[in-house]
Short mmCIF file of C-alpha atoms and ligand atoms in Angstrom, two decimals:
data_model
loop_
_atom_site.label_atom_id
_atom_site.label_comp_id
_atom_site.label_asym_id
_atom_site.label_seq_id
_atom_site.Cartn_x
_atom_site.Cartn_y
_atom_site.Cartn_z
CA MET A 12 33.40 155.76 198.85
CA VAL A 13 32.72 155.40 195.16
CA LYS A 14 34.15 152.36 193.43
CA ILE A 15 35.70 152.69 190.03
CA ASN A 16 35.35 150.31 187.10
CA ASN A 17 38.32 148.11 187.91
CA ASN A 18 38.40 146.69 184.41
CA TYR A 19 40.06 149.90 183.26
CA LEU A 20 43.01 149.09 185.47
CA LYS A 21 43.59 145.89 183.52
CA LEU A 22 44.23 147.83 180.30
CA PRO A 23 47.75 148.66 179.12
CA GLY A 24 48.74 152.10 180.46
CA SER A 25 47.81 153.85 177.23
CA TYR A 26 46.22 153.15 173.88
CA LEU A 27 48.68 151.88 171.25
CA PHE A 28 48.80 155.09 169.23
CA SER A 29 49.16 157.24 172.34
CA THR A 30 52.20 155.18 173.39
CA ILE A 31 53.74 155.76 169.96
CA ALA A 32 52.94 159.47 170.13
CA LYS A 33 54.77 159.71 173.48
CA LYS A 34 57.88 157.97 172.11
CA VAL A 35 57.83 160.22 169.07
CA SER A 36 57.52 163.34 171.14
CA THR A 37 60.57 162.33 173.22
CA TYR A 38 62.49 161.71 169.98
CA THR A 39 61.58 165.12 168.53
CA GLU A 40 62.56 166.87 171.76
CA GLU A 41 65.94 165.14 171.64
CA ASN A 42 66.41 165.61 167.89
CA PRO A 43 64.84 168.99 167.10
CA ASP A 44 66.70 169.34 163.78
CA LYS A 45 65.86 165.94 162.32
CA LYS A 46 62.94 165.56 159.94
CA LEU A 47 60.70 162.79 161.17
CA ILE A 48 58.51 160.87 158.73
CA ARG A 49 55.32 159.51 160.25
CA LEU A 50 54.03 156.29 158.75
CA GLY A 51 52.59 155.08 162.06
CA ILE A 52 48.94 155.86 162.72
CA GLY A 53 46.75 155.49 159.65
CA ASP A 54 45.92 159.17 159.43
CA VAL A 55 45.32 160.69 156.00
CA THR A 56 47.41 163.55 154.62
CA GLN A 57 45.53 164.63 151.49
CA PRO A 58 43.20 167.61 151.94
CA ILE A 59 39.44 167.14 151.81
CA ALA A 60 38.29 166.88 148.18
CA PRO A 61 36.89 170.07 146.54
CA ALA A 62 33.37 168.62 146.04
CA ILE A 63 33.18 167.94 149.78
CA ILE A 64 34.57 171.36 150.75
CA GLU A 65 31.92 172.96 148.56
CA ALA A 66 29.19 170.95 150.30
CA LEU A 67 30.61 171.95 153.69
CA HIS A 68 30.56 175.65 152.76
CA GLY A 69 26.99 175.33 151.50
CA ALA A 70 25.87 173.64 154.72
CA VAL A 71 27.64 176.22 156.89
CA GLU A 72 25.78 178.98 155.01
CA GLU A 73 22.50 177.15 155.65
CA MET A 74 23.25 177.07 159.36
CA GLY A 75 23.59 180.87 159.37
CA ASN A 76 20.14 181.43 157.94
CA GLY A 77 16.95 181.16 160.02
CA GLU A 78 15.08 179.52 157.13
CA THR A 79 17.58 176.74 156.60
CA PHE A 80 19.13 176.37 160.04
CA HIS A 81 19.25 172.84 161.53
CA GLY A 82 19.19 172.00 165.22
CA TYR A 83 19.49 168.49 166.63
CA ALA A 84 20.04 165.98 163.86
CA PRO A 85 17.80 162.88 163.78
CA ASP A 86 19.64 160.50 166.11
CA LEU A 87 19.92 157.76 163.49
CA GLY A 88 21.04 160.14 160.73
CA TYR A 89 19.41 162.36 158.08
CA GLY A 90 17.29 160.55 155.52
CA PHE A 91 19.19 162.17 152.63
CA LEU A 92 22.43 160.47 153.75
CA ARG A 93 20.94 157.14 154.79
CA GLU A 94 19.14 156.85 151.43
CA LEU A 95 22.35 157.62 149.55
CA ILE A 96 24.35 155.07 151.54
CA ALA A 97 21.67 152.41 151.01
CA LYS A 98 21.66 153.03 147.27
CA GLU A 99 25.33 153.62 146.58
CA ASP A 100 27.07 151.28 149.02
CA TYR A 101 24.53 148.49 149.20
CA GLY A 102 21.92 148.67 146.38
CA SER A 103 24.68 148.92 143.78
CA ARG A 104 26.12 145.63 145.07
CA ASP A 105 22.79 143.84 145.42
CA CYS A 106 22.97 143.81 149.20
CA PRO A 107 19.57 143.49 150.91
CA ILE A 108 20.05 146.62 153.04
CA SER A 109 17.59 149.51 153.30
CA ALA A 110 18.06 153.07 154.53
CA ASP A 111 16.36 152.41 157.88
CA GLU A 112 18.96 149.73 158.69
CA ILE A 113 21.74 152.35 158.54
CA PHE A 114 22.79 154.26 161.67
CA VAL A 115 24.89 157.34 160.96
CA SER A 116 27.49 158.16 163.60
CA ASP A 117 30.63 160.16 164.25
CA GLY A 118 32.89 157.38 163.03
CA ALA A 119 33.55 153.66 163.02
CA LYS A 120 35.85 153.73 166.04
CA SER A 121 33.05 154.80 168.40
CA ASP A 122 30.64 152.26 166.98
CA CYS A 123 33.18 149.40 167.05
CA GLY A 124 33.92 150.28 170.66
CA ASN A 125 30.30 150.77 171.73
CA ILE A 126 28.57 147.87 169.99
CA GLN A 127 29.59 145.40 172.70
CA GLU A 128 27.19 147.19 175.09
CA ILE A 129 24.15 145.52 173.53
CA PHE A 130 25.51 142.04 174.29
CA ASP A 131 25.61 140.06 177.52
CA GLU A 132 28.58 140.60 179.81
CA ASN A 133 29.48 136.91 179.57
CA CYS A 134 29.60 136.79 175.79
CA LYS A 135 32.71 135.13 174.49
CA ILE A 136 34.52 137.17 171.86
CA ALA A 137 36.81 135.97 169.08
CA VAL A 138 39.29 138.26 167.38
CA CYS A 139 41.77 137.91 164.58
CA ASP A 140 45.24 138.22 165.97
CA PRO A 141 46.69 140.75 165.12
CA VAL A 142 43.88 143.28 164.76
CA TYR A 143 42.73 146.86 165.49
CA PRO A 144 43.10 147.11 169.29
CA VAL A 145 39.73 148.78 169.92
CA TYR A 146 37.81 145.48 169.80
CA VAL A 147 39.69 143.84 172.65
CA ASP A 148 40.21 147.02 174.68
CA SER A 149 36.50 147.91 174.66
CA ASN A 150 35.65 144.40 175.84
CA VAL A 151 38.28 144.66 178.58
CA MET A 152 36.51 147.81 179.79
CA ALA A 153 33.26 145.87 179.88
CA GLY A 154 34.82 143.08 181.95
CA ARG A 155 34.39 140.43 179.28
CA THR A 156 37.98 139.38 178.70
CA GLY A 157 39.15 137.70 181.93
CA GLU A 158 42.72 138.17 183.09
CA TYR A 159 45.79 139.26 181.15
CA ASP A 160 48.79 136.97 180.90
CA GLU A 161 51.94 139.07 180.54
CA LYS A 162 53.88 136.11 179.15
CA THR A 163 51.55 135.27 176.28
CA GLY A 164 50.08 138.74 175.85
CA LYS A 165 46.62 137.14 175.89
CA TRP A 166 43.38 137.67 177.79
CA SER A 167 42.10 134.44 179.33
CA ASN A 168 38.50 134.72 178.01
CA VAL A 169 39.30 135.91 174.49
CA ILE A 170 39.49 133.50 171.59
CA TYR A 171 42.48 134.51 169.48
CA MET A 172 42.53 133.50 165.83
CA PRO A 173 46.19 133.77 164.79
CA CYS A 174 46.79 135.33 161.39
CA THR A 175 50.43 134.96 160.43
CA ALA A 176 52.48 134.36 157.31
CA GLU A 177 52.09 130.60 157.99
CA ASN A 178 48.34 130.73 157.27
CA ASN A 179 48.49 133.62 154.77
CA PHE A 180 46.95 135.81 157.47
CA ILE A 181 43.58 134.07 157.01
CA PRO A 182 41.85 133.16 160.31
CA LYS A 183 40.69 129.60 160.85
CA LEU A 184 37.27 128.89 162.37
CA PRO A 185 37.86 128.69 166.12
CA GLU A 186 37.54 125.35 167.91
CA GLU A 187 35.59 126.88 170.77
CA VAL A 188 32.45 128.57 169.42
CA PRO A 189 32.39 132.31 170.20
CA ASP A 190 29.31 134.51 170.60
CA LEU A 191 30.80 137.56 168.94
CA ILE A 192 33.29 137.37 166.09
CA TYR A 193 35.19 140.51 165.15
CA LEU A 194 36.35 140.50 161.54
CA CYS A 195 38.22 143.48 160.12
CA VAL A 196 38.40 143.11 156.34
CA PRO A 197 40.53 144.38 154.64
CA ASN A 198 42.47 143.72 157.76
CA ASN A 199 44.10 146.38 159.84
CA PRO A 200 47.06 145.79 160.25
CA THR A 201 47.97 142.94 157.86
CA GLY A 202 46.14 144.29 154.79
CA THR A 203 44.68 140.83 154.12
CA THR A 204 41.21 140.27 152.70
CA LEU A 205 38.76 137.39 152.44
CA THR A 206 37.33 136.26 149.12
CA ARG A 207 33.58 135.72 148.74
CA ASP A 208 34.00 131.99 149.33
CA GLN A 209 36.15 132.52 152.41
CA LEU A 210 33.69 135.00 153.89
CA LYS A 211 30.75 132.70 153.15
CA ILE A 212 32.32 130.11 155.47
CA TRP A 213 32.16 132.64 158.33
CA VAL A 214 28.60 133.68 157.55
CA ASP A 215 27.42 130.05 157.52
CA TYR A 216 29.35 129.31 160.72
CA ALA A 217 27.79 132.30 162.53
CA ASN A 218 24.29 131.40 161.37
CA GLU A 219 24.70 127.76 162.39
CA ASN A 220 26.00 128.70 165.84
CA GLY A 221 23.87 131.74 166.63
CA ALA A 222 26.98 133.91 166.77
CA VAL A 223 27.12 137.50 165.52
CA ILE A 224 29.88 138.78 163.22
CA LEU A 225 31.00 142.34 163.91
CA TYR A 226 32.40 143.24 160.51
CA ASP A 227 34.65 146.28 160.26
CA ALA A 228 34.88 147.33 156.62
CA ALA A 229 36.56 150.70 157.19
CA TYR A 230 39.07 150.01 154.41
CA GLU A 231 36.72 148.67 151.73
CA ALA A 232 37.52 151.57 149.35
CA TYR A 233 41.02 150.12 148.92
CA ILE A 234 39.87 146.74 147.61
CA SER A 235 41.21 146.22 144.12
CA GLN A 236 40.58 142.53 143.52
CA GLU A 237 37.34 141.37 141.94
CA ASP A 238 36.56 138.38 144.13
CA VAL A 239 36.89 140.35 147.37
CA PRO A 240 33.52 141.61 148.63
CA HIS A 241 33.24 145.24 149.79
CA SER A 242 30.48 144.41 152.26
CA ILE A 243 29.62 141.30 154.23
CA PHE A 244 26.05 141.79 153.02
CA GLU A 245 27.18 140.72 149.54
CA ILE A 246 27.20 137.25 151.09
CA LYS A 247 23.87 135.45 151.24
CA GLY A 248 22.67 134.96 154.79
CA ALA A 249 24.78 137.75 156.31
CA GLU A 250 21.67 139.77 157.18
CA THR A 251 20.79 137.23 159.87
CA CYS A 252 24.23 137.17 161.50
CA ALA A 253 26.23 140.35 160.85
CA ILE A 254 26.62 143.99 161.81
CA GLU A 255 28.83 146.11 159.54
CA PHE A 256 30.86 149.21 160.41
CA ARG A 257 31.89 151.75 157.80
CA SER A 258 33.93 154.89 158.00
CA PHE A 259 34.35 158.04 155.92
CA SER A 260 37.86 158.48 157.37
CA LYS A 261 39.85 156.41 154.95
CA ASN A 262 37.86 156.70 151.73
CA ALA A 263 37.13 160.44 152.04
CA GLY A 264 39.80 161.76 154.41
CA PHE A 265 37.36 162.44 157.28
CA THR A 266 39.75 161.49 160.12
CA GLY A 267 39.42 165.04 161.43
CA VAL A 268 35.87 165.58 160.19
CA ARG A 269 34.31 162.47 161.81
CA LEU A 270 31.57 160.49 160.12
CA GLY A 271 30.74 156.82 159.84
CA PHE A 272 27.83 154.45 159.91
CA THR A 273 26.80 151.06 161.16
CA VAL A 274 24.42 148.66 159.47
CA VAL A 275 22.24 146.51 161.69
CA PRO A 276 19.81 144.51 159.55
CA LYS A 277 16.27 144.10 160.86
CA ALA A 278 16.54 140.37 160.20
CA LEU A 279 19.28 140.07 162.83
CA VAL A 280 17.52 138.61 165.87
CA ARG A 281 18.95 136.86 168.93
CA GLU A 282 16.89 135.49 171.84
CA GLU A 283 13.86 136.72 169.89
CA VAL A 284 15.06 140.31 170.21
CA SER A 285 15.90 142.54 167.27
CA LEU A 286 19.47 143.83 167.57
CA HIS A 287 18.39 146.72 165.34
CA SER A 288 15.98 147.87 168.09
CA LEU A 289 18.64 147.51 170.78
CA TRP A 290 21.18 149.54 168.83
CA ALA A 291 18.52 152.16 167.99
CA ARG A 292 17.72 152.42 171.71
CA ARG A 293 21.40 152.77 172.58
CA HIS A 294 22.07 155.27 169.79
CA GLY A 295 18.99 157.36 170.66
CA THR A 296 19.91 157.47 174.33
CA LYS A 297 23.62 158.19 174.12
CA PHE A 298 24.09 160.02 170.82
CA ASN A 299 22.53 163.19 169.45
CA GLY A 300 23.31 162.61 165.81
CA ALA A 301 26.26 163.54 163.61
CA PRO A 302 26.23 167.28 162.77
CA TYR A 303 24.11 168.39 159.78
CA VAL A 304 27.11 170.10 158.18
CA ILE A 305 29.14 166.90 158.34
CA GLN A 306 26.32 164.74 157.02
CA LYS A 307 26.01 167.12 154.05
CA ALA A 308 29.73 166.65 153.49
CA GLY A 309 29.13 162.89 153.67
CA ALA A 310 26.44 163.15 150.99
CA ALA A 311 28.94 164.89 148.68
CA VAL A 312 31.12 161.77 148.87
CA TYR A 313 28.49 160.12 146.65
CA SER A 314 28.22 162.94 144.08
CA THR A 315 29.73 162.37 140.64
CA GLU A 316 32.54 164.88 141.32
CA GLY A 317 33.05 163.55 144.84
CA LYS A 318 33.40 159.97 143.64
CA ALA A 319 35.91 160.93 140.94
CA GLN A 320 38.02 163.04 143.33
CA LEU A 321 38.04 160.34 145.99
CA LYS A 322 39.01 157.69 143.51
CA GLU A 323 42.06 159.81 142.76
CA GLN A 324 42.90 160.00 146.47
CA VAL A 325 42.69 156.24 146.86
CA THR A 326 44.94 155.86 143.81
CA TYR A 327 47.38 158.35 145.35
CA TYR A 328 47.64 156.36 148.59
CA MET A 329 47.87 153.05 146.77
CA ARG A 330 50.79 154.41 144.76
CA ASN A 331 52.47 155.00 148.13
CA ALA A 332 51.63 151.44 149.11
CA GLU A 333 53.42 150.22 145.99
CA VAL A 334 56.46 152.39 146.73
CA ILE A 335 56.65 150.96 150.25
CA TYR A 336 56.04 147.39 149.16
CA ASN A 337 58.60 147.41 146.35
CA GLY A 338 61.18 149.38 148.34
CA LEU A 339 61.03 146.99 151.27
CA MET A 340 61.30 143.99 148.99
CA GLU A 341 64.42 145.54 147.51
CA ALA A 342 65.76 146.04 151.03
CA GLY A 343 65.40 142.31 151.63
CA CYS A 344 62.28 142.30 153.83
CA GLN A 345 59.37 139.89 153.74
CA VAL A 346 56.43 142.12 152.88
CA TYR A 347 52.65 141.62 152.87
CA GLY A 348 49.48 143.65 152.30
CA GLY A 349 49.36 146.83 150.23
CA VAL A 350 47.16 145.38 147.48
CA ASN A 351 43.64 145.72 148.89
CA ALA A 352 44.57 147.92 151.82
CA PRO A 353 46.64 151.02 152.61
CA TYR A 354 48.79 149.07 155.07
CA ILE A 355 52.06 147.26 154.50
CA TRP A 356 52.93 144.52 156.96
CA LEU A 357 56.50 143.34 157.20
CA LYS A 358 58.51 140.83 159.12
CA VAL A 359 61.06 142.42 161.47
CA PRO A 360 64.67 141.16 161.38
CA GLN A 361 65.26 137.92 163.24
CA GLY A 362 66.08 138.32 166.90
CA MET A 363 64.33 141.67 167.21
CA THR A 364 60.96 142.41 168.80
CA SER A 365 58.47 144.70 167.07
CA TRP A 366 59.16 147.46 169.59
CA GLU A 367 62.93 147.06 169.20
CA PHE A 368 62.48 147.45 165.46
CA PHE A 369 60.28 150.51 166.08
CA ASP A 370 63.06 152.12 168.16
CA CYS A 371 65.73 151.17 165.66
CA LEU A 372 63.80 152.61 162.70
CA LEU A 373 63.10 155.79 164.63
CA GLN A 374 66.74 156.28 165.62
CA GLU A 375 68.41 155.11 162.40
CA ALA A 376 65.98 156.38 159.77
CA GLY A 377 63.75 158.90 161.55
CA VAL A 378 60.72 156.91 160.38
CA VAL A 379 57.75 156.11 162.60
CA GLY A 380 55.81 152.90 162.07
CA THR A 381 53.62 150.73 164.28
CA PRO A 382 54.94 147.67 166.13
CA GLY A 383 52.98 144.55 165.23
CA SER A 384 52.72 143.40 168.83
CA GLY A 385 50.49 146.40 169.53
CA PHE A 386 47.81 144.66 167.49
CA GLY A 387 47.94 141.36 169.39
CA PRO A 388 50.34 138.60 170.42
CA SER A 389 50.63 137.14 166.91
CA GLY A 390 51.69 140.58 165.65
CA GLU A 391 54.98 140.15 167.51
CA GLY A 392 57.80 139.93 164.99
CA TYR A 393 55.92 142.11 162.50
CA PHE A 394 55.64 145.83 161.79
CA ARG A 395 53.09 148.06 160.04
CA LEU A 396 53.67 151.01 157.74
CA THR A 397 50.84 153.16 156.47
CA ALA A 398 50.44 154.36 152.89
CA PHE A 399 48.57 157.47 154.09
CA GLY A 400 51.66 159.73 154.08
CA THR A 401 52.42 162.19 151.30
CA TYR A 402 54.08 160.67 148.24
CA GLU A 403 57.27 162.71 148.78
CA ASN A 404 57.61 161.65 152.41
CA THR A 405 56.87 158.04 151.54
CA VAL A 406 59.60 157.99 148.91
CA GLU A 407 62.04 159.62 151.32
CA ALA A 408 61.14 157.21 154.14
CA ILE A 409 61.77 154.22 151.90
CA GLU A 410 65.06 155.64 150.66
CA ARG A 411 66.17 156.06 154.26
CA MET A 412 65.01 152.57 155.17
CA LYS A 413 66.79 151.05 152.19
CA LYS A 414 70.03 152.44 153.62
CA CYS A 415 69.67 150.96 157.10
CA LEU A 416 67.58 147.81 156.62
CA PRO A 417 69.74 145.53 154.47
CA SER A 418 72.36 145.17 157.23
CA LEU A 419 69.63 144.19 159.71
CA TYR A 420 68.17 141.51 157.45
CA LYS A 421 71.50 139.82 156.65
C1 MLT B 768 45.16 152.89 162.63
O1 MLT B 768 46.22 153.48 162.43
O2 MLT B 768 45.09 151.69 162.93
C2 MLT B 768 43.91 153.68 162.49
O3 MLT B 768 44.15 154.91 161.94
C3 MLT B 768 43.29 153.90 163.76
C4 MLT B 768 41.87 154.29 163.59
O4 MLT B 768 41.32 154.25 162.49
O5 MLT B 768 41.28 154.63 164.60
#
């Protein structure tokens, strides 16, 4: 009889956002006439920018013509897109990254989840707590996390780096040295960033200890402060200790289009093996390349019109962030984030758990958010709202919350 991968049985019954979706669907069945406002999952609401739509149409036309048709894409990505990424995202910031160190994929989530495959099963991982649940869950599936303790909400083999209001949501270097360090900056869910000096500490630490930093920069387009780097490769020495993940979902609205990329520098070597070669082997074996049409759309992100239109979208979402931030402050909440990230992180009223607050907000205000505990044990007592809604819905959600929250925070 076949044996299954038992590690899957250790996972919570469903992925965080699927659990929320189930609760929401029960609510809508029970309250068919109530308008629900969804500020839970960080899914964009603005349509794809015109410059990108034009590129998509052009590429679709090409696919219908024998002369310009494209079959399998190169598994690491088309040169036209890799060159653009190297120039626009890295060259422009003096990062020592070339086009052949960029691996185009169908999005950062897959790469963040899959990258652990190129590392030993006994690698010790460290994660910020709270953080995007994919990092821990994908390592649970690989059997790297040990056992789950219901009481603490922790996996026995994972090094948790608490990020709470007490330390300004900035992780401290762990006492026990990890092999893999996941950093998500700007952070999902807290919205916190690291300055150049703060990030340099991590780069030096990883180089000194032979660790590898898995740096998720999916939200870099939302950085507004000067001393916050957009890429870890802006930090000297990162090319020998870091892998970076980028997404087109949040900066260009590609959540339903799917495109991302991962940077594995050639200088990144462990046990005398190039991690670039390992990831290329993995990518070439298990992935047939992001579609041509979508990569053409990705290239349009870097056109003059594309850049201008996307800047407007980021500004649109950050205006929502301001509405949420200011509204919640007025309602008497302790609020964080929203400056370099499209997420607002707030403290839930004393005596309530994150899930209790979720239920309360759903019932009282018809607003969906994300319970902090879904992002890790230190997220308990916090709650996340996304700025990716429409402006009108965001304003309405905050108005509703301002009516019901003050009594809870008394
Ligand atoms: C989130 O809400 O945390 C993100 O949208 C999830 C994702 O990017 O996969």
